[in-house]
GROMACS .gro file of C-alpha atoms in nm:
model
  158
    1MET     CA    1  11.922   6.999  10.845
    2ASN     CA    2  12.240   7.121  10.644
    3GLY     CA    3  12.121   7.166  10.309
    4PRO     CA    4  11.911   7.055  10.016
    5ASP     CA    5  12.072   6.712  10.028
    6ASP     CA    6  11.922   6.637  10.340
    7ASP     CA    7  11.607   6.448  10.298
    8ALA     CA    8  11.362   6.708  10.454
    9PRO     CA    9  11.179   6.905  10.282
   10PRO     CA   10  11.339   7.259  10.126
   11GLU     CA   11  11.140   7.456  10.335
   12HIS     CA   12  11.266   7.284  10.634
   13TRP     CA   13  11.605   7.369  10.598
   14ARG     CA   14  11.546   7.705  10.448
   15TYR     CA   15  11.355   7.798  10.757
   16ALA     CA   16  11.679   7.633  10.982
   17ARG     CA   17  11.926   7.832  10.778
   18HIS     CA   18  11.680   8.143  10.843
   19LEU     CA   19  11.676   8.104  11.201
   20GLU     CA   20  12.053   8.075  11.216
   21ALA     CA   21  12.089   8.404  11.022
   22LEU     CA   22  11.814   8.567  11.241
   23ALA     CA   23  11.998   8.457  11.579
   24VAL     CA   24  12.350   8.562  11.484
   25ALA     CA   25  12.214   8.899  11.317
   26PRO     CA   26  12.192   9.120  11.602
   27ASP     CA   27  12.552   9.070  11.669
   28ARG     CA   28  12.625   9.298  11.384
   29GLY     CA   29  12.388   9.588  11.495
   30ALA     CA   30  12.059   9.666  11.473
   31GLU     CA   31  12.062   9.776  11.135
   32ALA     CA   32  12.190   9.381  10.998
   33GLU     CA   33  11.903   9.272  11.220
   34VAL     CA   34  11.623   9.455  11.019
   35GLU     CA   35  11.794   9.393  10.699
   36GLU     CA   36  11.817   9.019  10.779
   37VAL     CA   37  11.421   9.000  10.888
   38ALA     CA   38  11.369   9.226  10.570
   39ALA     CA   39  11.591   8.921  10.372
   40VAL     CA   40  11.379   8.642  10.538
   41LEU     CA   41  11.045   8.825  10.452
   42ARG     CA   42  11.145   8.787  10.100
   43ASP     CA   43  11.172   8.426  10.095
   44PRO     CA   44  10.900   8.290   9.854
   45ASP     CA   45  10.729   8.069  10.109
   46ARG     CA   46  10.543   8.334  10.310
   47VAL     CA   47  10.457   8.132  10.575
   48MET     CA   48  10.774   7.954  10.657
   49ALA     CA   49  10.950   8.318  10.656
   50GLU     CA   50  10.688   8.484  10.886
   51SER     CA   51  10.706   8.179  11.110
   52ALA     CA   52  11.131   8.220  11.143
   53VAL     CA   53  11.050   8.562  11.184
   54VAL     CA   54  10.777   8.547  11.460
   55THR     CA   55  11.009   8.293  11.647
   56HIS     CA   56  11.318   8.537  11.594
   57LEU     CA   57  11.067   8.794  11.728
   58ASP     CA   58  10.988   8.584  12.018
   59ARG     CA   59  11.346   8.521  12.107
   60ARG     CA   60  11.480   8.901  12.071
   61ALA     CA   61  11.176   9.013  12.265
   62VAL     CA   62  11.209   8.821  12.591
   63GLN     CA   63  11.600   8.909  12.568
   64LEU     CA   64  11.461   9.293  12.553
   65LEU     CA   65  11.195   9.301  12.765
   66ALA     CA   66  11.378   9.455  13.068
   67ASP     CA   67  11.618   9.684  12.821
   68GLU     CA   68  11.626  10.010  12.729
   69GLU     CA   69  11.673   9.883  12.376
   70PHE     CA   70  11.331   9.753  12.334
   71PRO     CA   71  11.178  10.045  12.145
   72ALA     CA   72  11.420  10.153  11.932
   73TRP     CA   73  11.451   9.765  11.815
   74ALA     CA   74  11.066   9.715  11.840
   75GLY     CA   75  11.089  10.053  11.556
   76GLY     CA   76  11.308   9.886  11.369
   77MET     CA   77  11.150   9.565  11.357
   78ALA     CA   78  10.813   9.768  11.265
   79ALA     CA   79  10.947   9.864  10.943
   80ALA     CA   80  11.063   9.541  10.822
   81LEU     CA   81  10.759   9.396  10.908
   82ALA     CA   82  10.510   9.652  10.745
   83GLY     CA   83  10.244   9.483  10.559
   84ARG     CA   84  10.307   9.135  10.747
   85PRO     CA   85   9.964   9.134  10.952
   86PHE     CA   86  10.125   8.813  11.187
   87PRO     CA   87  10.429   8.945  11.278
   88GLU     CA   88  10.309   9.290  11.313
   89ARG     CA   89  10.049   9.154  11.565
   90ARG     CA   90  10.317   8.976  11.769
   91LEU     CA   91  10.524   9.298  11.791
   92ARG     CA   92  10.191   9.489  11.870
   93GLU     CA   93  10.181   9.236  12.155
   94TRP     CA   94  10.539   9.251  12.288
   95SER     CA   95  10.563   9.613  12.283
   96LEU     CA   96  10.186   9.586  12.517
   97LEU     CA   97  10.426   9.339  12.729
   98LYS     CA   98  10.699   9.573  12.745
   99ALA     CA   99  10.474   9.882  12.858
  100VAL     CA  100  10.283   9.694  13.153
  101THR     CA  101  10.639   9.553  13.236
  102ARG     CA  102  10.801   9.945  13.255
  103ASP     CA  103  10.465  10.058  13.394
  104ASP     CA  104  10.386  10.239  13.083
  105PRO     CA  105  10.055  10.337  13.002
  106TRP     CA  106   9.836  10.071  12.891
  107SER     CA  107   9.489   9.973  12.846
  108ALA     CA  108   9.261   9.693  12.997
  109GLU     CA  109   9.105   9.679  12.644
  110GLU     CA  110   9.445   9.623  12.489
  111LEU     CA  111   9.509   9.322  12.718
  112THR     CA  112   9.157   9.148  12.710
  113ALA     CA  113   9.181   9.174  12.324
  114ALA     CA  114   9.517   9.031  12.296
  115SER     CA  115   9.556   8.710  12.178
  116ASP     CA  116   9.549   8.363  12.358
  117TRP     CA  117   9.939   8.354  12.304
  118CYS     CA  118   9.981   8.707  12.446
  119GLN     CA  119   9.763   8.658  12.771
  120ARG     CA  120   9.966   8.333  12.827
  121THR     CA  121  10.267   8.511  12.814
  122ALA     CA  122  10.178   8.758  12.992
  123VAL     CA  123  10.056   8.540  13.286
  124ARG     CA  124  10.387   8.367  13.263
  125LEU     CA  125  10.602   8.669  13.238
  126LEU     CA  126  10.457   8.969  13.417
  127THR     CA  127  10.436   9.065  13.789
  128SER     CA  128  10.202   9.384  13.751
  129TYR     CA  129   9.900   9.309  14.038
  130GLU     CA  130   9.695   9.497  13.809
  131ALA     CA  131   9.730   9.306  13.469
  132LEU     CA  132   9.735   8.970  13.660
  133SER     CA  133   9.417   9.072  13.833
  134LEU     CA  134   9.248   9.181  13.491
  135LEU     CA  135   9.360   8.835  13.339
  136ALA     CA  136   9.232   8.662  13.648
  137THR     CA  137   8.873   8.799  13.564
  138ALA     CA  138   8.866   8.887  13.197
  139ALA     CA  139   9.111   8.669  13.024
  140ARG     CA  140   8.947   8.499  12.724
  141THR     CA  141   9.007   8.156  12.817
  142ARG     CA  142   8.977   7.955  13.154
  143ARG     CA  143   9.336   7.843  13.127
  144VAL     CA  144   9.485   8.191  13.137
  145ARG     CA  145   9.209   8.304  13.420
  146ASN     CA  146   9.318   8.030  13.631
  147ALA     CA  147   9.669   8.071  13.568
  148ALA     CA  148   9.694   8.416  13.645
  149ALA     CA  149   9.457   8.365  13.957
  150ASP     CA  150   9.719   8.122  14.047
  151ARG     CA  151  10.005   8.404  13.999
  152LEU     CA  152   9.831   8.634  14.239
  153ARG     CA  153   9.778   8.387  14.490
  154ARG     CA  154  10.145   8.279  14.491
  155ARG     CA  155  10.237   8.667  14.491
  156THR     CA  156  10.043   8.724  14.804
  157ALA     CA  157  10.169   8.404  14.980
  158VAL     CA  158  10.523   8.512  14.961
   0.00000   0.00000   0.00000
């Protein structure tokens, strides 16, 4: 997907181009990353642009989950995402996962009200006994409840 001469629809090559630009933006600094996110969100195809940004958020948040830079990064991203409900929610959910990871304040209500995506991601990434126990009993889907219970069993078996 190199450009408009491909047989792919234009939004496909723009999506790929946006992901490439977003991937290298952090190398240029936090401000450049925020500016690149804002630029992508100006694409006329709102759904495609938000999808590219959420993919970027997911990639960066995983990299920064154990990093002290996460709060500053999330603050910059929040400003760029203002008024975009789907990316804003994803960033809030990554911030929730970060709070659980760092043992910062978080609430059971937040985690049980989180999206299925967030709950699945929590089971995959988190080691918090409290969070996994909560998800094993109160997650929205049986899939997440079972996965959390399995993580707890494996944790106690070690």
